[in-house]
Each structure stands twice: as structure tokens, then as C-alpha cells.
């Protein structure tokens, strides 16, 4: 079938207005960090699951590959087409309905293109909390969150997106619809297909809807900001907070002085507290089921004990919700401040919490020795053992040339150090295209073999986001 006939078929399925082939398509073809720009055969915007299935069948019959896309905020270059002009971008953004809320079962069923912030708002309007929260929540979609198993700031208490999901609806590579939208918390009837699709980055099928868990709203949420003298002190403070606050501890973020200095420099209106006093600051959140007074008393007890132990040198507790939002906003502005400063390399590694101080000391020293002048923007979700150990190019000089010369070496130094400390090279953003070449160095051949077998079984013609997660497979 010539391309023009396929395009006509696609227009017949979703309507001509939703098959985009010309004009400015950069919102679909360029990744969030502007590291890659592709050229699609078309951008197709289906309105419902049946249309998704029909689009997949039409493309599968011609072995045309599909790149599923939600909000296109992913950071691993997984949601944009390649340069060949042969791939169809399948945008789920029009599928954004809330299908059902079941208050007694504590579940909400939404379509994949629902923006995360709208999902949070729908849950809140029904009197519940949907806890997944990340800085891209105004534009990322729940389908993308599931496909990347996104983490964010509340994982410590509620888990990553995988833990928040009870069921999925998926269109497979053959264009069949699997309705696995169960709201069951227990189901032992064979292989867990849901968990296979979560985190698969669009390489096994297209998520069209999901049933997600809801939680009771906490009675109060309190935020504190503390200056800590070392990463070891931050880890000690985390242990104490877990002991004293129990399940109330919903956030524990760490930020190094350089990352906060960039927020202070590029967003001075935010007034970063305590950053000049200390090499590290920590942001803690306590969600209390009793009352604000109870939460304040708990925080005071914790901070007093930490000050006495020398794990905290100074601290502020937000007086009200507006102040709490400002503190979170400072933390979430680090990526923006970092891009204002210039080009950088992002890492989203995880290491057992107990080994983080040793990891940071080792890699800081190694990079200073091997690649002099690099500046380290180190921050992240310490409670989950997840650090964004980012590397900013040296001040002055040509940043682009520097990256061309040093990026691969820096990645290898960081990832090798992660491996020595038994960590993972990706805790949040996934593999996408960015880390495909590196993955075989850090994943066991047995695990990779099983992953390739799953991919071949579910997507034998390799039409689902080929070249992401696993290296492209030649199909006869
Ligand atoms: P996209 O970017 O559109 O896609 C991401 C991947 O999922 C691609 O491989 C795509 O093919 C696939 N995909 C998308 N939709 C579907 C679908 N319906 N079915 C199958 N596959 C699909 N991540 C974290 O984990 N924690 C953070 O704290 C965090 N903070 C961020 C902050 C900022 C400012 C930004 C820009 C990103 C951040 N991210 C974070 C990255 C995160 O992965 C994405 O924000 C989000 O999860 C991706 O959702 P999306 O809808 O934009 O997906």
C-alpha cells in the first residue's frame, strides 16, 4: 500500500483534521529538552480506544512503526519520531476523559491522555487524594506517567506510578484491545500483564486507559526546610524522620548548595532560604491524618532532636500553605534554573540510601579529578534513594563542544560508580533512546535476553516505538 493510501485510511479512522502532516509539528517532533527533532510520516490524534486500535491495525498491516506520545515531557528521548519520515506519532492527548470514580473501592478510571494535574483535580473534587506529583504535572499525561513508571515527590509514602495502578486498558501491536481495567487489589490469575506494560516506554503496546488508586485526603500537610551539614547528616535525618513520622513522612528531598545557588541566581524572586549556610538543604513534608497542631508538634519534636544530634544546623517550618508551596516551588525550579545556566547532562540514578553518602563522595572526587571544571547540580528524592546527579559544563568556554567531547566519558564515570554501589542508571526517566547504548553495560545478559524475548513475542514486527529501551531489531 503506498503511503498516500495509508494516510487516507488513517484520515478515514480519526478524521482528516486529526492526521497532521504539515505546518509546525515541533510540539510533537521535538523532545522537551530540545535534544532531538524527528520527522514523522504523520501525527495521528485518535479520540477513543477503537480508533487507536484501528490506527494500529492499519499501520501494522504496512509494518509502519508507531511512536506513542502523551505530553511529550519525557527526558529520555522516547516520545518523538526518528528522522526517516516513516513513523507515525500516535498522540493520546484527545483521550482525556475521566471515565469513572468508585469512592468505595477508592479508584478512578481515566483515559491515557488525561493531564496529571487534571487527574489530581478530579480526585480532589471527589474528596480524595491522587498522590502522584512531579514538576511536569501541568503537561504530562497519566499514559506517559505509566509508560515511564514516573516517580516524583511522593514515592516515599505512596510508591511510583506502578504502585498506584490497579488496571490498564491496552491496544497491543496487533491492534487488539485488552481490557484489564480491573479495580482489584488482589488477582493471582497468571502473569501480571499490567506490570509488563508499565514502564515499557511504548515498546510493547499503547496504554489507552487506567484504573488508579485514590487515597483519603490528609487533614494537614506541613513542609519544613532544613540546612544539613553533610549528605550523611541528611541520611541520618531521613532515618529519624521515618522513625518519628512513620507513614506521615510523604516527602524528603535533598538539594546541594550549587543547585540552590542557581535558583537564587536565575529566579531571585523565590528567595531561597538557608542555602548560603550549608552544603546541603533538605525539604521534608509531613501529611497528618489528625490535625495541623498535631503535625506541627511532630515536626518540632523531630527538628529539635535533629538539631541536638547535629544533623540539622538551622530550619524553617512553613507557616501556611502559600509558604509551603513556595518551598516546593524552589525545589521544583532547580531544572529550570539549571537550563538557564546553560547546557548540562542529566542523570536520574538510584542507589541504596545507606550507600548514597559514599557514592556522592566518590563520584564528586572522581569527576573533579578526571574532568576538571565541571559543576555538580546534585538534588533529588533522597527518601527513594534517587538522585538527579546532573553535570553542568564548566563556566565560560564552548558548552556544546565540551559536551561533544566529554558527555560519553562523564556518563560512563557516573554509571560505573552507580554500578559499584549496586544502583540503577535510571530510577525515573527511563531508557528511551538516550541510554539504549549504555543499558547492555549495566543490565545482566540474562535480563536483557528475557526482555528481548518479551518484545519479540508481543511485537514480532517491531512496530511499537522501535529502538527505545532495546536496540532496534532487524525484522525480516
Ligand atoms: P511522553 O513524554 O509523551 O512519553 C514518554 C514515554 O512514554 C515515551 O516513550 C512514549 O512513547 C511513552 N508513552 C506516552 N504515552 C503512552 C501511552 N499512552 N501508551 C504507551 N506509551 C506511551 N519523571 C519522573 O519520574 N519524576 C519526576 O519528578 C519528573 N520530573 C520532571 C520534571 C520536568 C520539568 C519534566 C519536563 C519531566 C519530568 N519527568 C519526571 C519526566 C517524566 O517522565 C515525564 O514528565 C512523564 O512521566 C512523561 O509523561 P508524558 O505524558 O509527557 O509522556
Short mmCIF file of C-alpha atoms and ligand atoms in Angstrom, two decimals:
data_model
loop_
_atom_site.label_atom_id
_atom_site.label_comp_id
_atom_site.label_asym_id
_atom_site.label_seq_id
_atom_site.Cartn_x
_atom_site.Cartn_y
_atom_site.Cartn_z
CA UNK A 1 0.00 0.00 0.00
CA UNK A 2 1.57 3.36 -0.92
CA UNK A 3 1.98 5.94 1.83
CA UNK A 4 -0.81 8.12 0.43
CA UNK A 5 -3.28 5.23 0.75
CA UNK A 6 -2.23 4.61 4.37
CA UNK A 7 -2.70 8.32 5.14
CA UNK A 8 -6.16 8.18 3.54
CA UNK A 9 -7.02 5.15 5.69
CA UNK A 10 -5.84 6.99 8.82
CA UNK A 11 -7.92 10.06 7.85
CA UNK A 12 -10.90 7.77 7.49
CA UNK A 13 -10.37 6.45 11.03
CA UNK A 14 -9.74 9.63 13.03
CA UNK A 15 -11.00 12.34 10.67
CA UNK A 16 -8.84 14.47 8.33
CA UNK A 17 -8.35 17.21 10.93
CA UNK A 18 -6.53 14.74 13.18
CA UNK A 19 -3.94 13.44 10.74
CA UNK A 20 -1.27 16.16 10.74
CA UNK A 21 1.39 16.09 8.05
CA UNK A 22 2.33 19.72 7.53
CA UNK A 23 2.67 23.05 9.34
CA UNK A 24 4.55 23.46 12.58
CA UNK A 25 4.64 19.99 14.16
CA UNK A 26 7.52 20.75 16.53
CA UNK A 27 5.36 20.23 19.64
CA UNK A 28 5.16 16.56 18.57
CA UNK A 29 8.52 16.10 16.89
CA UNK A 30 10.97 17.83 19.24
CA UNK A 31 11.68 16.47 22.71
CA UNK A 32 11.25 18.59 25.85
CA UNK A 33 14.96 19.28 26.24
CA UNK A 34 15.34 20.01 22.52
CA UNK A 35 17.95 17.31 22.21
CA UNK A 36 16.28 15.58 19.26
CA UNK A 37 13.97 16.57 16.47
CA UNK A 38 12.40 13.96 14.20
CA UNK A 39 10.35 13.92 11.05
CA UNK A 40 7.10 11.91 11.16
CA UNK A 41 5.07 10.38 8.37
CA UNK A 42 2.11 11.88 10.23
CA UNK A 43 0.89 12.83 13.68
CA UNK A 44 -2.37 10.98 14.35
CA UNK A 45 -4.74 12.06 17.12
CA UNK A 46 -7.40 9.42 17.87
CA UNK A 47 -10.44 10.23 20.01
CA UNK A 48 -11.11 6.82 21.54
CA UNK A 49 -9.78 3.30 22.08
CA UNK A 50 -11.48 1.87 18.98
CA UNK A 51 -9.76 4.49 16.84
CA UNK A 52 -6.39 3.68 18.45
CA UNK A 53 -6.93 0.00 17.66
CA UNK A 54 -7.90 0.75 14.04
CA UNK A 55 -4.84 3.03 13.60
CA UNK A 56 -2.55 0.31 14.95
CA UNK A 57 -4.11 -2.32 12.64
CA UNK A 58 -3.68 -0.04 9.62
CA UNK A 59 -0.03 0.70 10.48
CA UNK A 60 0.71 -2.94 11.41
CA UNK A 61 -0.58 -4.13 8.03
CA UNK A 62 2.09 -1.95 6.39
CA UNK A 63 4.74 -2.53 9.07
CA UNK A 64 4.75 1.18 9.74
CA UNK A 65 6.04 1.88 13.21
CA UNK A 66 4.25 3.93 15.85
CA UNK A 67 5.58 6.32 18.48
CA UNK A 68 3.02 6.72 21.27
CA UNK A 69 3.04 10.19 22.78
CA UNK A 70 1.36 11.84 25.76
CA UNK A 71 2.53 15.26 26.96
CA UNK A 72 5.97 14.90 25.33
CA UNK A 73 7.68 15.88 28.59
CA UNK A 74 9.81 12.72 28.81
CA UNK A 75 13.50 13.24 29.46
CA UNK A 76 14.95 10.17 27.73
CA UNK A 77 14.07 10.99 24.09
CA UNK A 78 11.43 8.28 23.83
CA UNK A 79 8.36 10.12 22.57
CA UNK A 80 9.50 11.74 19.31
CA UNK A 81 9.88 10.11 15.87
CA UNK A 82 13.21 9.43 14.19
CA UNK A 83 14.39 11.37 11.11
CA UNK A 84 13.28 8.86 8.47
CA UNK A 85 9.82 10.32 7.83
CA UNK A 86 8.36 6.81 8.11
CA UNK A 87 6.99 6.73 11.68
CA UNK A 88 3.52 7.67 12.86
CA UNK A 89 3.33 9.69 16.09
CA UNK A 90 0.24 8.50 17.93
CA UNK A 91 -0.79 11.32 20.23
CA UNK A 92 -3.17 10.29 23.02
CA UNK A 93 -3.90 13.87 24.09
CA UNK A 94 -7.50 13.92 22.85
CA UNK A 95 -8.33 10.92 25.04
CA UNK A 96 -8.52 12.77 28.35
CA UNK A 97 -11.85 11.78 29.91
CA UNK A 98 -12.37 10.67 33.48
CA UNK A 99 -14.44 7.54 32.88
CA UNK A 100 -15.46 6.68 36.46
CA UNK A 101 -14.78 7.27 40.15
CA UNK A 102 -15.57 4.48 42.61
CA UNK A 103 -15.43 6.05 46.10
CA UNK A 104 -15.99 2.79 47.99
CA UNK A 105 -13.28 0.99 46.02
CA UNK A 106 -11.01 4.08 46.21
CA UNK A 107 -10.35 4.09 42.45
CA UNK A 108 -10.53 6.41 39.49
CA UNK A 109 -10.57 5.27 35.85
CA UNK A 110 -9.16 7.74 33.32
CA UNK A 111 -8.12 7.80 29.70
CA UNK A 112 -4.41 7.82 28.92
CA UNK A 113 -4.26 11.39 27.62
CA UNK A 114 -5.59 12.90 30.87
CA UNK A 115 -3.12 15.55 32.10
CA UNK A 116 -1.81 14.57 35.52
CA UNK A 117 -2.91 17.87 37.09
CA UNK A 118 -6.48 17.30 35.81
CA UNK A 119 -6.47 13.82 37.30
CA UNK A 120 -5.34 15.24 40.66
CA UNK A 121 -8.12 17.87 40.43
CA UNK A 122 -10.80 15.29 39.57
CA UNK A 123 -9.74 13.21 42.57
CA UNK A 124 -9.76 16.27 44.83
CA UNK A 125 -13.22 17.32 43.61
CA UNK A 126 -14.46 13.90 44.72
CA UNK A 127 -12.79 14.39 48.14
CA UNK A 128 -9.75 12.19 47.54
CA UNK A 129 -6.02 12.45 47.01
CA UNK A 130 -4.28 11.18 43.88
CA UNK A 131 -0.72 11.45 45.16
CA UNK A 132 1.46 11.25 42.02
CA UNK A 133 3.15 14.64 41.77
CA UNK A 134 6.00 15.92 39.61
CA UNK A 135 7.14 19.25 38.22
CA UNK A 136 5.77 18.41 34.74
CA UNK A 137 2.27 17.66 36.10
CA UNK A 138 0.69 20.56 34.18
CA UNK A 139 1.56 18.92 30.86
CA UNK A 140 2.46 15.24 31.31
CA UNK A 141 -0.29 12.62 30.93
CA UNK A 142 -1.17 9.60 33.03
CA UNK A 143 -0.44 7.38 29.99
CA UNK A 144 3.08 8.80 29.81
CA UNK A 145 3.47 8.50 33.59
CA UNK A 146 2.52 4.83 33.36
CA UNK A 147 4.67 4.18 30.30
CA UNK A 148 7.71 5.61 32.13
CA UNK A 149 6.66 4.46 35.62
CA UNK A 150 7.18 8.05 36.76
CA UNK A 151 8.23 8.73 40.34
CA UNK A 152 8.08 12.31 41.62
CA UNK A 153 7.95 13.70 45.12
CA UNK A 154 5.55 11.37 46.97
CA UNK A 155 7.07 7.94 46.21
CA UNK A 156 8.38 7.58 49.76
CA UNK A 157 4.83 7.16 51.07
CA UNK A 158 2.69 6.15 48.06
CA UNK A 159 5.10 4.47 45.65
CA UNK A 160 5.85 5.20 41.98
CA UNK A 161 3.14 5.14 39.27
CA UNK A 162 3.27 1.33 39.15
CA UNK A 163 2.19 1.09 42.79
CA UNK A 164 -0.69 3.49 42.12
CA UNK A 165 -2.14 1.47 39.24
CA UNK A 166 -4.65 -1.35 39.58
CA UNK A 167 -5.63 -1.95 35.96
CA UNK A 168 -4.90 -0.99 32.35
CA UNK A 169 -6.60 -0.93 29.00
CA UNK A 170 -4.05 -1.54 26.24
CA UNK A 171 -4.05 -1.77 22.46
CA UNK A 172 -1.46 -4.37 21.54
CA UNK A 173 0.80 -4.47 18.47
CA UNK A 174 -1.81 -6.49 16.59
CA UNK A 175 -4.43 -3.78 17.15
CA UNK A 176 -6.44 -5.83 19.67
CA UNK A 177 -7.88 -4.22 22.79
CA UNK A 178 -7.02 -5.81 26.14
CA UNK A 179 -9.46 -4.62 28.77
CA UNK A 180 -7.60 -5.11 32.01
CA UNK A 181 -9.31 -2.23 33.78
CA UNK A 182 -9.91 -4.14 36.97
CA UNK A 183 -10.07 -2.25 40.22
CA UNK A 184 -8.87 -5.35 42.07
CA UNK A 185 -6.17 -5.16 44.71
CA UNK A 186 -5.69 -8.90 44.55
CA UNK A 187 -5.68 -11.01 41.38
CA UNK A 188 -3.43 -14.06 41.07
CA UNK A 189 -4.60 -15.45 37.75
CA UNK A 190 -1.30 -15.77 35.94
CA UNK A 191 1.35 -13.44 34.55
CA UNK A 192 0.98 -9.80 35.53
CA UNK A 193 0.39 -8.17 32.13
CA UNK A 194 -0.32 -4.81 33.75
CA UNK A 195 3.15 -4.63 35.24
CA UNK A 196 4.67 -5.63 31.91
CA UNK A 197 3.21 -2.59 30.15
CA UNK A 198 4.01 -0.17 32.99
CA UNK A 199 7.49 1.21 32.40
CA UNK A 200 7.72 -0.30 28.90
CA UNK A 201 8.00 3.18 27.30
CA UNK A 202 5.55 2.43 24.49
CA UNK A 203 7.59 -0.52 23.19
CA UNK A 204 5.02 -3.25 23.88
CA UNK A 205 1.65 -1.60 23.29
CA UNK A 206 -0.40 1.54 23.71
CA UNK A 207 -1.97 2.32 27.06
CA UNK A 208 -5.41 3.82 26.39
CA UNK A 209 -6.89 3.95 29.92
CA UNK A 210 -6.05 3.09 33.51
CA UNK A 211 -7.67 2.44 36.86
CA UNK A 212 -5.67 4.23 39.53
CA UNK A 213 -5.76 4.17 43.35
CA UNK A 214 -7.19 7.04 45.39
CA UNK A 215 -6.34 7.90 48.99
CA UNK A 216 -8.11 9.81 51.77
CA UNK A 217 -7.08 13.49 51.88
CA UNK A 218 -4.71 14.16 54.78
CA UNK A 219 -6.08 16.52 57.45
CA UNK A 220 -2.94 18.65 57.24
CA UNK A 221 0.23 18.89 55.19
CA UNK A 222 3.26 20.59 56.66
CA UNK A 223 6.54 21.43 54.97
CA UNK A 224 9.92 22.16 56.54
CA UNK A 225 13.25 23.27 55.07
CA UNK A 226 16.43 22.36 56.90
CA UNK A 227 20.12 23.12 56.42
CA UNK A 228 22.21 19.98 56.93
CA UNK A 229 25.99 19.79 57.22
CA UNK A 230 26.60 16.72 55.05
CA UNK A 231 24.92 14.04 52.93
CA UNK A 232 25.46 11.60 55.81
CA UNK A 233 23.55 14.00 58.10
CA UNK A 234 20.73 14.10 55.53
CA UNK A 235 20.56 10.29 55.55
CA UNK A 236 20.58 10.26 59.37
CA UNK A 237 17.78 12.86 59.40
CA UNK A 238 15.78 10.71 56.96
CA UNK A 239 16.08 7.72 59.31
CA UNK A 240 14.92 9.79 62.28
CA UNK A 241 12.01 11.29 60.30
CA UNK A 242 10.89 7.82 59.18
CA UNK A 243 11.01 6.62 62.79
CA UNK A 244 9.16 9.60 64.26
CA UNK A 245 6.66 10.42 61.50
CA UNK A 246 6.06 6.91 60.18
CA UNK A 247 3.69 6.90 57.18
CA UNK A 248 3.20 10.66 57.71
CA UNK A 249 6.53 11.34 56.00
CA UNK A 250 5.43 11.96 52.41
CA UNK A 251 8.38 13.86 51.00
CA UNK A 252 12.12 14.03 51.65
CA UNK A 253 14.14 15.95 49.07
CA UNK A 254 17.80 16.89 49.16
CA UNK A 255 19.49 19.77 47.28
CA UNK A 256 23.17 20.71 47.13
CA UNK A 257 24.37 24.28 47.56
CA UNK A 258 25.27 24.75 43.88
CA UNK A 259 21.78 23.72 42.70
CA UNK A 260 20.21 26.25 45.10
CA UNK A 261 22.71 28.94 44.11
CA UNK A 262 21.40 28.58 40.53
CA UNK A 263 17.80 29.12 41.70
CA UNK A 264 18.99 32.14 43.68
CA UNK A 265 20.83 33.49 40.62
CA UNK A 266 18.19 32.91 37.94
CA UNK A 267 14.97 33.19 39.97
CA UNK A 268 15.92 35.68 42.76
CA UNK A 269 12.25 36.45 43.47
CA UNK A 270 11.93 32.96 45.05
CA UNK A 271 14.21 33.87 48.00
CA UNK A 272 15.84 30.51 48.68
CA UNK A 273 16.19 30.02 52.45
CA UNK A 274 19.38 28.94 54.25
CA UNK A 275 21.31 27.98 51.12
CA UNK A 276 24.39 30.07 51.88
CA UNK A 277 24.80 28.49 55.33
CA UNK A 278 25.24 24.90 54.39
CA UNK A 279 26.46 22.47 51.69
CA UNK A 280 23.04 20.76 51.61
CA UNK A 281 19.42 21.61 52.32
CA UNK A 282 16.55 19.20 52.84
CA UNK A 283 12.83 19.64 52.19
CA UNK A 284 10.53 17.49 54.34
CA UNK A 285 6.79 17.03 54.10
CA UNK A 286 4.55 15.54 56.78
CA UNK A 287 0.98 14.54 55.87
CA UNK A 288 -1.00 14.23 59.04
CA UNK A 289 -4.33 12.42 59.41
CA UNK A 290 -5.18 14.21 62.71
CA UNK A 291 -4.70 17.98 62.55
CA UNK A 292 -2.27 20.80 61.78
CA UNK A 293 -1.46 21.22 65.50
CA UNK A 294 -0.54 17.56 65.70
CA UNK A 295 1.64 17.88 62.59
CA UNK A 296 3.43 20.97 63.99
CA UNK A 297 4.11 19.27 67.30
CA UNK A 298 5.53 16.24 65.46
CA UNK A 299 7.79 18.42 63.29
CA UNK A 300 9.03 20.43 66.29
CA UNK A 301 9.97 17.25 68.13
CA UNK A 302 11.78 15.91 65.06
CA UNK A 303 13.71 19.10 64.34
CA UNK A 304 14.71 19.57 67.99
CA UNK A 305 16.13 16.05 68.11
CA UNK A 306 17.93 16.57 64.78
CA UNK A 307 19.44 19.92 65.92
CA UNK A 308 20.66 18.26 69.08
CA UNK A 309 22.24 15.41 67.11
CA UNK A 310 23.98 17.92 64.81
CA UNK A 311 22.17 16.57 61.71
CA UNK A 312 20.41 19.90 61.20
CA UNK A 313 22.05 23.31 61.71
CA UNK A 314 19.01 25.52 61.04
CA UNK A 315 15.41 25.02 59.88
CA UNK A 316 12.20 26.79 58.93
CA UNK A 317 8.70 25.35 59.02
CA UNK A 318 6.17 26.81 56.57
CA UNK A 319 3.59 28.95 58.41
CA UNK A 320 0.85 28.31 55.89
CA UNK A 321 0.01 26.61 52.59
CA UNK A 322 1.34 29.51 50.50
CA UNK A 323 4.75 29.26 52.16
CA UNK A 324 4.74 25.50 51.72
CA UNK A 325 4.02 25.94 48.00
CA UNK A 326 6.90 28.42 47.72
CA UNK A 327 9.32 25.94 49.30
CA UNK A 328 8.20 23.19 46.90
CA UNK A 329 8.37 25.65 44.03
CA UNK A 330 12.01 26.38 44.86
CA UNK A 331 12.83 22.68 44.78
CA UNK A 332 10.94 22.17 41.53
CA UNK A 333 12.61 25.19 39.91
CA UNK A 334 16.07 23.63 40.01
CA UNK A 335 15.75 22.09 36.49
CA UNK A 336 14.64 25.45 35.07
CA UNK A 337 17.46 27.35 36.83
CA UNK A 338 19.86 24.74 35.55
CA UNK A 339 18.78 25.17 31.93
CA UNK A 340 19.00 28.97 32.35
CA UNK A 341 22.62 28.43 33.37
CA UNK A 342 23.32 26.52 30.16
CA UNK A 343 23.81 23.03 28.76
CA UNK A 344 24.07 20.13 31.16
CA UNK A 345 23.93 16.36 31.44
CA UNK A 346 21.02 14.90 33.40
CA UNK A 347 21.18 11.69 35.40
CA UNK A 348 18.37 10.03 37.35
CA UNK A 349 20.24 7.32 39.20
CA UNK A 350 19.24 5.32 42.26
CA UNK A 351 21.45 3.82 44.93
CA UNK A 352 20.56 2.12 48.21
CA UNK A 353 20.02 5.04 50.65
CA UNK A 354 22.69 3.70 53.01
CA UNK A 355 25.34 3.97 50.24
CA UNK A 356 24.45 7.44 48.95
CA UNK A 357 26.99 9.39 51.07
CA UNK A 358 29.82 7.12 49.87
CA UNK A 359 28.57 7.30 46.26
CA UNK A 360 28.45 11.10 46.27
CA UNK A 361 31.88 11.43 47.88
CA UNK A 362 33.41 9.00 45.36
CA UNK A 363 31.86 10.43 42.19
CA UNK A 364 32.42 14.08 43.22
CA UNK A 365 36.10 13.34 43.72
CA UNK A 366 36.38 11.30 40.51
CA UNK A 367 34.79 13.94 38.29
CA UNK A 368 36.82 16.77 39.84
CA UNK A 369 39.96 14.79 39.03
CA UNK A 370 39.05 13.42 35.58
CA UNK A 371 37.01 16.31 34.12
CA UNK A 372 38.21 19.46 35.88
CA UNK A 373 35.85 22.44 35.96
CA UNK A 374 32.50 20.60 35.80
CA UNK A 375 29.88 21.91 38.21
CA UNK A 376 27.63 19.45 40.02
CA UNK A 377 23.92 20.07 40.37
CA UNK A 378 23.04 17.33 42.81
CA UNK A 379 19.47 17.07 44.10
CA UNK A 380 16.63 14.60 44.27
CA UNK A 381 14.33 12.29 46.11
CA UNK A 382 16.67 11.10 48.87
CA UNK A 383 13.84 9.21 50.56
CA UNK A 384 13.70 6.94 47.48
CA UNK A 385 17.48 6.71 47.04
CA UNK A 386 17.04 8.63 43.78
CA UNK A 387 19.48 11.40 42.89
CA UNK A 388 19.47 13.74 39.92
CA UNK A 389 23.23 13.84 39.78
CA UNK A 390 23.47 16.41 37.00
CA UNK A 391 26.63 17.79 35.47
CA UNK A 392 26.83 21.41 34.35
CA UNK A 393 29.53 22.37 31.85
CA UNK A 394 32.46 24.49 33.16
CA UNK A 395 31.90 28.23 33.37
CA UNK A 396 32.88 30.07 30.16
CA UNK A 397 34.14 28.18 27.12
CA UNK A 398 32.05 26.46 24.47
CA UNK A 399 29.49 24.29 26.27
CA UNK A 400 28.41 22.44 23.10
CA UNK A 401 31.99 21.47 22.22
CA UNK A 402 32.62 20.45 25.82
CA UNK A 403 29.63 18.12 25.77
CA UNK A 404 30.58 16.62 22.42
CA UNK A 405 33.99 15.82 23.82
CA UNK A 406 33.07 14.75 27.35
CA UNK A 407 29.44 13.60 27.63
CA UNK A 408 30.03 9.92 26.98
CA UNK A 409 33.01 9.80 29.34
CA UNK A 410 31.06 11.59 32.09
CA UNK A 411 28.13 9.18 31.69
CA UNK A 412 30.47 6.21 31.89
CA UNK A 413 32.18 7.56 35.03
CA UNK A 414 28.82 8.19 36.75
CA UNK A 415 27.18 4.92 35.66
CA UNK A 416 30.24 2.82 36.58
CA UNK A 417 30.21 4.42 40.03
CA UNK A 418 26.46 3.72 40.32
CA UNK A 419 27.14 0.07 39.42
CA UNK A 420 29.92 -0.16 42.05
CA UNK A 421 27.34 0.95 44.60
CA UNK A 422 24.73 -1.54 43.31
CA UNK A 423 22.40 1.12 41.94
CA UNK A 424 20.40 1.69 38.75
CA UNK A 425 21.30 4.02 35.87
CA UNK A 426 17.67 5.10 35.59
CA UNK A 427 15.28 5.48 38.50
CA UNK A 428 12.71 7.72 36.79
CA UNK A 429 13.16 8.91 33.23
CA UNK A 430 13.65 5.51 31.63
CA UNK A 431 15.96 4.39 28.85
CA UNK A 432 14.30 5.97 25.79
CA UNK A 433 16.88 6.44 23.03
CA UNK A 434 19.33 8.25 25.27
CA UNK A 435 20.56 5.25 27.27
CA UNK A 436 19.93 2.40 24.79
CA UNK A 437 23.62 2.01 24.00
CA UNK A 438 24.59 2.08 27.68
CA UNK A 439 21.97 -0.35 29.04
CA UNK A 440 23.79 -3.57 27.99
CA UNK A 441 26.78 -2.48 30.10
CA UNK A 442 24.71 -2.32 33.26
CA UNK A 443 21.94 -4.93 32.86
CA UNK A 444 22.65 -8.64 33.05
CA UNK A 445 22.67 -10.56 29.73
CA UNK A 446 20.05 -12.89 31.21
CA UNK A 447 17.70 -9.97 31.99
CA UNK A 448 18.30 -8.45 28.54
CA UNK A 449 17.63 -11.81 26.88
CA UNK A 450 14.27 -12.12 28.65
CA UNK A 451 13.39 -8.51 27.74
CA UNK A 452 14.16 -9.20 24.04
CA UNK A 453 12.07 -12.39 24.16
CA UNK A 454 9.09 -10.45 25.57
CA UNK A 455 9.47 -7.76 22.91
CA UNK A 456 9.62 -10.36 20.09
CA UNK A 457 6.61 -12.24 21.44
CA UNK A 458 4.36 -9.20 21.84
CA UNK A 459 5.62 -7.12 18.93
CA UNK A 460 7.13 -9.52 16.36
CA UNK A 461 7.31 -6.92 13.59
CA UNK A 462 8.86 -4.35 15.94
CA UNK A 463 6.40 -1.56 15.14
CA UNK A 464 5.97 -0.28 18.72
CA UNK A 465 8.44 2.54 19.38
CA UNK A 466 11.40 0.62 17.89
CA UNK A 467 14.88 1.47 19.14
CA UNK A 468 13.66 2.60 22.53
CA UNK A 469 14.69 0.66 25.67
CA UNK A 470 16.26 -2.09 23.49
CA UNK A 471 18.46 -1.62 20.44
CA UNK A 472 16.49 -1.76 17.14
CA UNK A 473 15.79 -5.31 15.98
CA UNK A 474 16.13 -6.31 12.34
CA UNK A 475 12.85 -7.78 11.15
CA UNK A 476 12.88 -9.99 8.05
P1 LIG B 1 5.77 11.41 26.86
O1 LIG B 1 6.95 12.28 27.08
O2 LIG B 1 4.83 11.81 25.81
O3 LIG B 1 6.24 9.93 26.65
C1 LIG B 1 7.18 9.32 27.48
C2 LIG B 1 7.34 7.85 27.05
O4 LIG B 1 6.12 7.15 27.27
C3 LIG B 1 7.65 7.65 25.57
O5 LIG B 1 8.45 6.51 25.43
C4 LIG B 1 6.29 7.41 24.94
O6 LIG B 1 6.37 6.65 23.75
C5 LIG B 1 5.58 6.64 26.04
N1 LIG B 1 4.14 6.86 26.09
C6 LIG B 1 3.49 8.04 26.31
N2 LIG B 1 2.16 7.83 26.37
C7 LIG B 1 1.97 6.49 26.17
C8 LIG B 1 0.82 5.67 26.12
N3 LIG B 1 -0.39 6.15 26.30
N4 LIG B 1 1.00 4.35 25.89
C9 LIG B 1 2.24 3.82 25.71
N5 LIG B 1 3.35 4.56 25.76
C10 LIG B 1 3.22 5.89 25.99
N6 LIG B 1 9.77 11.96 35.78
C11 LIG B 1 9.74 11.36 36.98
O7 LIG B 1 9.63 10.14 37.03
N7 LIG B 1 9.81 12.08 38.15
C12 LIG B 1 9.92 13.43 38.16
O8 LIG B 1 9.98 14.03 39.22
C13 LIG B 1 9.94 14.09 36.90
N8 LIG B 1 10.01 15.43 36.85
C14 LIG B 1 10.00 16.04 35.64
C15 LIG B 1 10.07 17.44 35.61
C16 LIG B 1 10.06 18.11 34.41
C17 LIG B 1 10.12 19.61 34.39
C18 LIG B 1 9.97 17.38 33.19
C19 LIG B 1 9.93 18.06 31.87
C20 LIG B 1 9.91 15.99 33.20
C21 LIG B 1 9.94 15.31 34.42
N9 LIG B 1 9.88 13.92 34.49
C22 LIG B 1 9.86 13.30 35.70
C23 LIG B 1 9.90 13.09 33.27
C24 LIG B 1 8.67 12.23 33.14
O9 LIG B 1 8.97 11.02 32.51
C25 LIG B 1 7.53 12.79 32.35
O10 LIG B 1 7.25 14.06 32.83
C26 LIG B 1 6.23 11.99 32.33
O11 LIG B 1 6.13 10.81 33.09
C27 LIG B 1 6.02 11.58 30.90
O12 LIG B 1 4.68 11.78 30.59
P2 LIG B 1 4.28 12.34 29.17
O13 LIG B 1 2.82 12.23 29.07
O14 LIG B 1 4.87 13.67 28.90
O15 LIG B 1 4.94 11.23 28.23
#
